[in-house]
């Protein structure tokens, strides 16, 4: 059982795609995160869903729940409005940590260690310089539980 | 638009339930995480999916991807085997950070701020001391995009 046996095709976004496109993919495909690729199609990050929201929240109430409560009721379209004009690159941390990326020969142990260490429910699988697909936490858990 | 309008029923696990039960819920319902409740049914944590895997990975290869590669190919059932006898409590961090918990009156802005700050794709909603349900990142994004 290797990464190649657990591969799924997941949608990806580019660094300069609108952040609303990432939001749409997350919602439509019920993904825990979306793989971000550079112009050459090489994964540069896995963008976790909650990170997309960070850009939609005004700075003054990011760290203070009470402020978000006392302002006038925010409407869903206002949140979306704050995302307009922003691209995926804007949502990524300035200093990315270890990437959840491996190769098709990765064992289930490697996949589990990589997901645990990077806290990513998605691992991108590269084969010969191109993205071959991804392994999701769900696929790995389902395989473990069926074993 | 308040938390009460976005509520979904999500399965929960107890602190002393087997960790394999949490794994089963994550895989079966394709959840990004599972709400953990105490004996009184009050949420004490949201357990992210990748955290469950951490317990399945032997300590000697948690932080070293190379070690996970060089050991004999690990089988999925060995990973599962390492989870036997462990309970949900074992998978939680010793010092929990802010809980993604709010009340039915939370605005979409509060929900977004809470998800972004706690990095949780699930927010538990308490109503009068009992768990009323949860709001998922997906539900919030879908609402934003439909607005």
mmCIF file of C-alpha atoms in Angstrom:
data_model
loop_
_atom_site.group_PDB
_atom_site.id
_atom_site.type_symbol
_atom_site.label_atom_id
_atom_site.label_comp_id
_atom_site.label_asym_id
_atom_site.label_seq_id
_atom_site.Cartn_x
_atom_site.Cartn_y
_atom_site.Cartn_z
ATOM 1 C CA UNK A 1 0.000 0.000 0.000
ATOM 2 C CA UNK A 2 1.691 3.134 -1.259
ATOM 3 C CA UNK A 3 0.636 6.700 -2.014
ATOM 4 C CA UNK A 4 -0.028 5.722 -5.642
ATOM 5 C CA UNK A 5 -2.773 3.337 -4.483
ATOM 6 C CA UNK A 6 -4.612 6.077 -2.618
ATOM 7 C CA UNK A 7 -4.391 8.873 -5.193
ATOM 8 C CA UNK A 8 -7.335 11.124 -5.903
ATOM 9 C CA UNK A 9 -7.654 13.995 -8.356
ATOM 10 C CA UNK A 10 -8.207 17.161 -6.384
ATOM 11 C CA UNK A 11 -8.718 20.598 -7.905
ATOM 12 C CA UNK A 12 -5.801 23.022 -7.576
ATOM 13 C CA UNK A 13 -5.492 26.807 -7.643
ATOM 14 C CA UNK A 14 -2.683 28.991 -8.919
ATOM 15 C CA UNK A 15 -0.824 31.572 -6.815
ATOM 16 C CA UNK A 16 -2.439 34.391 -8.769
ATOM 17 C CA UNK A 17 -5.955 32.991 -8.992
ATOM 18 C CA UNK A 18 -8.628 34.978 -7.142
ATOM 19 C CA UNK A 19 -9.014 33.896 -3.534
ATOM 20 C CA UNK A 20 -12.749 33.603 -4.205
ATOM 21 C CA UNK A 21 -11.908 30.750 -6.591
ATOM 22 C CA UNK A 22 -10.226 28.897 -3.703
ATOM 23 C CA UNK A 23 -13.298 29.566 -1.549
ATOM 24 C CA UNK A 24 -15.553 28.217 -4.290
ATOM 25 C CA UNK A 25 -13.515 24.996 -4.609
ATOM 26 C CA UNK A 26 -13.491 24.477 -0.845
ATOM 27 C CA UNK A 27 -17.260 24.886 -0.641
ATOM 28 C CA UNK A 28 -18.228 23.022 -3.791
ATOM 29 C CA UNK A 29 -15.993 19.989 -3.297
ATOM 30 C CA UNK A 30 -16.193 20.045 0.511
ATOM 31 C CA UNK A 31 -12.406 20.046 0.701
ATOM 32 C CA UNK A 32 -10.430 20.506 3.914
ATOM 33 C CA UNK A 33 -7.879 22.542 1.937
ATOM 34 C CA UNK A 34 -6.744 23.235 -1.573
ATOM 35 C CA UNK A 35 -3.393 22.565 -3.233
ATOM 36 C CA UNK A 36 -1.707 25.721 -4.539
ATOM 37 C CA UNK A 37 0.561 25.371 -7.568
ATOM 38 C CA UNK A 38 3.020 27.753 -9.191
ATOM 39 C CA UNK A 39 3.098 28.655 -12.899
ATOM 40 C CA UNK A 40 4.873 25.371 -13.657
ATOM 41 C CA UNK A 41 2.174 23.351 -11.900
ATOM 42 C CA UNK A 42 4.415 22.491 -8.940
ATOM 43 C CA UNK A 43 2.742 22.539 -5.485
ATOM 44 C CA UNK A 44 3.952 25.392 -3.320
ATOM 45 C CA UNK A 45 1.428 25.128 -0.501
ATOM 46 C CA UNK A 46 -1.725 23.521 0.776
ATOM 47 C CA UNK A 47 -4.079 26.336 1.713
ATOM 48 C CA UNK A 48 -6.224 25.329 4.710
ATOM 49 C CA UNK A 49 -9.847 26.393 4.480
ATOM 50 C CA UNK A 50 -9.893 28.601 7.593
ATOM 51 C CA UNK A 51 -6.958 30.597 6.198
ATOM 52 C CA UNK A 52 -9.178 31.855 3.375
ATOM 53 C CA UNK A 53 -11.519 33.368 5.934
ATOM 54 C CA UNK A 54 -8.742 35.286 7.621
ATOM 55 C CA UNK A 55 -8.632 37.702 4.689
ATOM 56 C CA UNK A 56 -12.366 38.273 4.919
ATOM 57 C CA UNK A 57 -12.193 39.389 8.548
ATOM 58 C CA UNK A 58 -11.275 43.034 9.173
ATOM 59 C CA UNK A 59 -8.019 43.420 11.114
ATOM 60 C CA UNK A 60 -9.736 45.191 14.010
ATOM 61 C CA UNK A 61 -11.765 42.139 14.951
ATOM 62 C CA UNK A 62 -9.429 39.312 14.021
ATOM 63 C CA UNK A 63 -8.141 38.819 17.511
ATOM 64 C CA UNK A 64 -11.052 40.115 19.536
ATOM 65 C CA UNK A 65 -14.268 38.114 19.445
ATOM 66 C CA UNK A 66 -16.086 40.832 21.390
ATOM 67 C CA UNK A 67 -15.476 43.398 18.662
ATOM 68 C CA UNK A 68 -16.939 41.122 16.003
ATOM 69 C CA UNK A 69 -20.055 40.898 18.141
ATOM 70 C CA UNK A 70 -20.574 44.573 18.841
ATOM 71 C CA UNK A 71 -20.207 45.840 15.295
ATOM 72 C CA UNK A 72 -23.415 45.936 13.308
ATOM 73 C CA UNK A 73 -24.408 42.532 12.090
ATOM 74 C CA UNK A 74 -22.044 41.680 9.277
ATOM 75 C CA UNK A 75 -23.654 40.265 6.213
ATOM 76 C CA UNK A 76 -22.285 37.359 4.278
ATOM 77 C CA UNK A 77 -21.876 39.466 1.165
ATOM 78 C CA UNK A 78 -19.708 41.964 3.046
ATOM 79 C CA UNK A 79 -17.353 39.163 3.978
ATOM 80 C CA UNK A 80 -17.165 38.073 0.375
ATOM 81 C CA UNK A 81 -16.665 41.676 -0.711
ATOM 82 C CA UNK A 82 -13.479 41.900 1.335
ATOM 83 C CA UNK A 83 -12.054 39.025 -0.699
ATOM 84 C CA UNK A 84 -12.502 40.743 -4.066
ATOM 85 C CA UNK A 85 -9.250 41.709 -5.732
ATOM 86 C CA UNK A 86 -7.235 39.385 -3.492
ATOM 87 C CA UNK A 87 -5.352 36.405 -4.879
ATOM 88 C CA UNK A 88 -4.334 33.071 -3.388
ATOM 89 C CA UNK A 89 -0.794 34.356 -2.782
ATOM 90 C CA UNK A 90 -2.221 36.917 -0.333
ATOM 91 C CA UNK A 91 -3.598 34.152 1.884
ATOM 92 C CA UNK A 92 -0.376 32.194 2.252
ATOM 93 C CA UNK A 93 1.894 32.664 5.262
ATOM 94 C CA UNK A 94 5.077 34.636 4.433
ATOM 95 C CA UNK A 95 7.341 31.832 5.614
ATOM 96 C CA UNK A 96 5.779 28.528 4.627
ATOM 97 C CA UNK A 97 6.594 25.584 6.825
ATOM 98 C CA UNK A 98 7.186 22.054 5.578
ATOM 99 C CA UNK A 99 5.078 21.219 2.551
ATOM 100 C CA UNK A 100 2.802 18.177 2.666
ATOM 101 C CA UNK A 101 4.276 16.813 -0.552
ATOM 102 C CA UNK A 102 5.576 13.317 -1.229
ATOM 103 C CA UNK A 103 6.079 10.842 -4.070
ATOM 104 C CA UNK A 104 4.043 7.847 -5.274
ATOM 105 C CA UNK A 105 6.234 5.392 -3.331
ATOM 106 C CA UNK A 106 5.441 6.885 0.060
ATOM 107 C CA UNK A 107 4.204 4.252 2.508
ATOM 108 C CA UNK A 108 1.076 4.664 4.632
ATOM 109 C CA UNK A 109 3.409 5.300 7.567
ATOM 110 C CA UNK A 110 5.082 8.161 5.695
ATOM 111 C CA UNK A 111 1.727 9.601 4.671
ATOM 112 C CA UNK A 112 0.437 9.455 8.235
ATOM 113 C CA UNK A 113 3.640 11.015 9.616
ATOM 114 C CA UNK A 114 3.526 13.783 7.018
ATOM 115 C CA UNK A 115 -0.129 14.621 7.692
ATOM 116 C CA UNK A 116 0.447 14.593 11.452
ATOM 117 C CA UNK A 117 3.581 16.737 11.246
ATOM 118 C CA UNK A 118 2.249 19.325 8.790
ATOM 119 C CA UNK A 119 -1.286 19.122 10.265
ATOM 120 C CA UNK A 120 -2.512 18.881 6.702
ATOM 121 C CA UNK A 121 -5.437 16.618 5.785
ATOM 122 C CA UNK A 122 -4.158 16.623 2.182
ATOM 123 C CA UNK A 123 -0.809 15.421 0.847
ATOM 124 C CA UNK A 124 0.175 16.321 -2.711
ATOM 125 C CA UNK A 125 1.906 13.537 -4.641
ATOM 126 C CA UNK A 126 4.578 14.504 -7.182
ATOM 127 C CA UNK A 127 5.736 12.113 -9.872
ATOM 128 C CA UNK A 128 8.672 13.117 -12.020
ATOM 129 C CA UNK A 129 8.227 16.832 -11.510
ATOM 130 C CA UNK A 130 4.498 16.933 -12.081
ATOM 131 C CA UNK A 131 1.529 16.704 -9.740
ATOM 132 C CA UNK A 132 0.123 13.173 -9.900
ATOM 133 C CA UNK A 133 -2.751 13.769 -7.473
ATOM 134 C CA UNK A 134 -3.313 13.882 -3.755
ATOM 135 C CA UNK A 135 -3.964 11.607 -0.809
ATOM 136 C CA UNK A 136 -6.611 12.799 1.627
ATOM 137 C CA UNK A 137 -6.846 12.064 5.323
ATOM 138 C CA UNK A 138 -10.194 10.487 4.617
ATOM 139 C CA UNK A 139 -8.731 8.043 2.074
ATOM 140 C CA UNK A 140 -5.925 7.103 4.444
ATOM 141 C CA UNK A 141 -8.244 6.606 7.424
ATOM 142 C CA UNK A 142 -10.730 4.629 5.331
ATOM 143 C CA UNK A 143 -7.899 2.346 4.199
ATOM 144 C CA UNK A 144 -6.655 1.898 7.755
ATOM 145 C CA UNK A 145 -10.123 1.079 9.059
ATOM 146 C CA UNK A 146 -10.866 -1.374 6.252
ATOM 147 C CA UNK A 147 -7.583 -3.222 6.799
ATOM 148 C CA UNK B 1 -27.681 35.660 9.230
ATOM 149 C CA UNK B 2 -26.571 34.159 12.510
ATOM 150 C CA UNK B 3 -24.985 30.908 13.661
ATOM 151 C CA UNK B 4 -28.466 29.460 14.296
ATOM 152 C CA UNK B 5 -29.250 29.751 10.570
ATOM 153 C CA UNK B 6 -26.191 27.724 9.589
ATOM 154 C CA UNK B 7 -26.416 24.934 12.158
ATOM 155 C CA UNK B 8 -25.730 21.342 11.222
ATOM 156 C CA UNK B 9 -25.865 18.224 13.345
ATOM 157 C CA UNK B 10 -22.375 16.777 13.506
ATOM 158 C CA UNK B 11 -21.434 13.596 15.348
ATOM 159 C CA UNK B 12 -19.455 14.067 18.557
ATOM 160 C CA UNK B 13 -17.100 11.847 20.550
ATOM 161 C CA UNK B 14 -16.521 11.655 24.278
ATOM 162 C CA UNK B 15 -13.158 12.151 25.976
ATOM 163 C CA UNK B 16 -13.003 8.476 26.875
ATOM 164 C CA UNK B 17 -14.296 7.045 23.605
ATOM 165 C CA UNK B 18 -11.796 4.960 21.623
ATOM 166 C CA UNK B 19 -9.707 7.047 19.264
ATOM 167 C CA UNK B 20 -10.664 4.580 16.530
ATOM 168 C CA UNK B 21 -14.250 5.817 16.927
ATOM 169 C CA UNK B 22 -13.069 9.350 16.115
ATOM 170 C CA UNK B 23 -11.184 7.975 13.094
ATOM 171 C CA UNK B 24 -14.317 6.169 11.948
ATOM 172 C CA UNK B 25 -16.442 9.318 12.186
ATOM 173 C CA UNK B 26 -13.853 11.380 10.315
ATOM 174 C CA UNK B 27 -13.684 8.846 7.499
ATOM 175 C CA UNK B 28 -17.374 7.981 7.275
ATOM 176 C CA UNK B 29 -18.739 11.521 7.407
ATOM 177 C CA UNK B 30 -15.764 13.087 5.618
ATOM 178 C CA UNK B 31 -15.364 15.557 8.460
ATOM 179 C CA UNK B 32 -12.457 17.969 8.800
ATOM 180 C CA UNK B 33 -12.520 17.413 12.555
ATOM 181 C CA UNK B 34 -14.727 16.076 15.298
ATOM 182 C CA UNK B 35 -16.211 17.841 18.310
ATOM 183 C CA UNK B 36 -15.126 16.327 21.631
ATOM 184 C CA UNK B 37 -17.532 16.583 24.553
ATOM 185 C CA UNK B 38 -17.137 15.888 28.265
ATOM 186 C CA UNK B 39 -19.407 13.689 30.367
ATOM 187 C CA UNK B 40 -21.960 16.531 30.559
ATOM 188 C CA UNK B 41 -22.047 16.900 26.779
ATOM 189 C CA UNK B 42 -20.146 20.204 26.826
ATOM 190 C CA UNK B 43 -17.565 20.688 24.048
ATOM 191 C CA UNK B 44 -13.999 20.639 25.333
ATOM 192 C CA UNK B 45 -12.142 20.512 22.015
ATOM 193 C CA UNK B 46 -12.393 20.108 18.278
ATOM 194 C CA UNK B 47 -10.057 17.299 17.337
ATOM 195 C CA UNK B 48 -8.537 17.950 13.902
ATOM 196 C CA UNK B 49 -8.280 14.898 11.665
ATOM 197 C CA UNK B 50 -4.492 14.876 11.282
ATOM 198 C CA UNK B 51 -4.116 14.836 15.068
ATOM 199 C CA UNK B 52 -5.673 11.365 15.165
ATOM 200 C CA UNK B 53 -2.900 10.094 12.925
ATOM 201 C CA UNK B 54 -0.190 11.408 15.206
ATOM 202 C CA UNK B 55 -0.932 8.619 17.683
ATOM 203 C CA UNK B 56 -0.635 6.022 14.938
ATOM 204 C CA UNK B 57 2.884 7.073 14.001
ATOM 205 C CA UNK B 58 5.720 5.634 16.118
ATOM 206 C CA UNK B 59 7.687 8.328 17.971
ATOM 207 C CA UNK B 60 10.939 7.475 16.157
ATOM 208 C CA UNK B 61 9.599 8.551 12.791
ATOM 209 C CA UNK B 62 7.246 11.354 13.722
ATOM 210 C CA UNK B 63 9.715 14.078 12.955
ATOM 211 C CA UNK B 64 11.911 12.370 10.411
ATOM 212 C CA UNK B 65 10.362 11.561 7.042
ATOM 213 C CA UNK B 66 13.458 9.594 6.031
ATOM 214 C CA UNK B 67 12.989 7.117 8.880
ATOM 215 C CA UNK B 68 9.412 6.421 7.876
ATOM 216 C CA UNK B 69 10.718 5.569 4.405
ATOM 217 C CA UNK B 70 13.529 3.240 5.390
ATOM 218 C CA UNK B 71 11.582 1.062 7.801
ATOM 219 C CA UNK B 72 9.903 -1.935 6.256
ATOM 220 C CA UNK B 73 6.755 -0.982 4.444
ATOM 221 C CA UNK B 74 4.196 -0.262 7.104
ATOM 222 C CA UNK B 75 0.830 -1.794 6.558
ATOM 223 C CA UNK B 76 -2.398 0.035 7.120
ATOM 224 C CA UNK B 77 -3.457 -2.436 9.780
ATOM 225 C CA UNK B 78 -0.276 -1.784 11.771
ATOM 226 C CA UNK B 79 -1.151 1.889 11.895
ATOM 227 C CA UNK B 80 -4.613 1.043 13.129
ATOM 228 C CA UNK B 81 -3.156 -1.397 15.637
ATOM 229 C CA UNK B 82 -1.215 1.398 17.304
ATOM 230 C CA UNK B 83 -4.499 3.172 17.997
ATOM 231 C CA UNK B 84 -6.060 0.290 19.903
ATOM 232 C CA UNK B 85 -6.530 0.966 23.591
ATOM 233 C CA UNK B 86 -6.114 4.718 23.123
ATOM 234 C CA UNK B 87 -8.920 7.145 23.820
ATOM 235 C CA UNK B 88 -9.798 10.572 22.450
ATOM 236 C CA UNK B 89 -8.285 12.251 25.509
ATOM 237 C CA UNK B 90 -4.871 10.865 24.499
ATOM 238 C CA UNK B 91 -4.980 12.748 21.189
ATOM 239 C CA UNK B 92 -5.713 16.174 22.642
ATOM 240 C CA UNK B 93 -2.947 18.681 23.308
ATOM 241 C CA UNK B 94 -2.135 19.074 27.041
ATOM 242 C CA UNK B 95 -2.833 22.804 26.987
ATOM 243 C CA UNK B 96 -5.798 23.442 24.730
ATOM 244 C CA UNK B 97 -5.880 26.806 23.035
ATOM 245 C CA UNK B 98 -9.032 28.850 22.438
ATOM 246 C CA UNK B 99 -12.028 26.661 21.746
ATOM 247 C CA UNK B 100 -13.999 27.193 18.536
ATOM 248 C CA UNK B 101 -17.247 27.499 20.458
ATOM 249 C CA UNK B 102 -19.876 30.206 20.185
ATOM 250 C CA UNK B 103 -23.602 30.785 20.675
ATOM 251 C CA UNK B 104 -26.571 30.846 18.264
ATOM 252 C CA UNK B 105 -26.455 34.658 17.984
ATOM 253 C CA UNK B 106 -22.925 34.764 16.554
ATOM 254 C CA UNK B 107 -22.780 36.755 13.313
ATOM 255 C CA UNK B 108 -21.078 35.491 10.164
ATOM 256 C CA UNK B 109 -18.259 37.900 10.976
ATOM 257 C CA UNK B 110 -17.792 36.305 14.391
ATOM 258 C CA UNK B 111 -17.915 32.822 12.913
ATOM 259 C CA UNK B 112 -15.319 33.727 10.282
ATOM 260 C CA UNK B 113 -13.059 35.398 12.858
ATOM 261 C CA UNK B 114 -13.343 32.391 15.178
ATOM 262 C CA UNK B 115 -12.532 29.875 12.440
ATOM 263 C CA UNK B 116 -9.609 31.971 11.228
ATOM 264 C CA UNK B 117 -8.204 32.500 14.713
ATOM 265 C CA UNK B 118 -8.565 28.915 15.941
ATOM 266 C CA UNK B 119 -7.796 27.494 12.473
ATOM 267 C CA UNK B 120 -10.788 25.247 12.976
ATOM 268 C CA UNK B 121 -13.117 24.413 10.078
ATOM 269 C CA UNK B 122 -15.809 23.575 12.647
ATOM 270 C CA UNK B 123 -17.378 25.824 15.278
ATOM 271 C CA UNK B 124 -19.494 24.261 18.007
ATOM 272 C CA UNK B 125 -22.627 26.214 18.935
ATOM 273 C CA UNK B 126 -23.809 26.116 22.547
ATOM 274 C CA UNK B 127 -27.315 27.131 23.543
ATOM 275 C CA UNK B 128 -28.144 27.388 27.221
ATOM 276 C CA UNK B 129 -25.432 24.988 28.344
ATOM 277 C CA UNK B 130 -26.082 22.322 25.744
ATOM 278 C CA UNK B 131 -24.616 21.655 22.305
ATOM 279 C CA UNK B 132 -27.054 22.911 19.676
ATOM 280 C CA UNK B 133 -25.006 21.858 16.655
ATOM 281 C CA UNK B 134 -22.074 23.129 14.648
ATOM 282 C CA UNK B 135 -21.271 25.477 11.819
ATOM 283 C CA UNK B 136 -18.819 24.166 9.241
ATOM 284 C CA UNK B 137 -16.433 26.170 7.101
ATOM 285 C CA UNK B 138 -18.205 24.746 4.105
ATOM 286 C CA UNK B 139 -21.603 26.030 5.223
ATOM 287 C CA UNK B 140 -20.174 29.471 5.938
ATOM 288 C CA UNK B 141 -18.352 29.689 2.595
ATOM 289 C CA UNK B 142 -21.377 28.410 0.703
ATOM 290 C CA UNK B 143 -23.502 31.111 2.347
ATOM 291 C CA UNK B 144 -20.928 33.796 1.546
ATOM 292 C CA UNK B 145 -20.694 32.721 -2.094
ATOM 293 C CA UNK B 146 -24.453 32.500 -2.533
ATOM 294 C CA UNK B 147 -24.981 35.980 -1.085
#
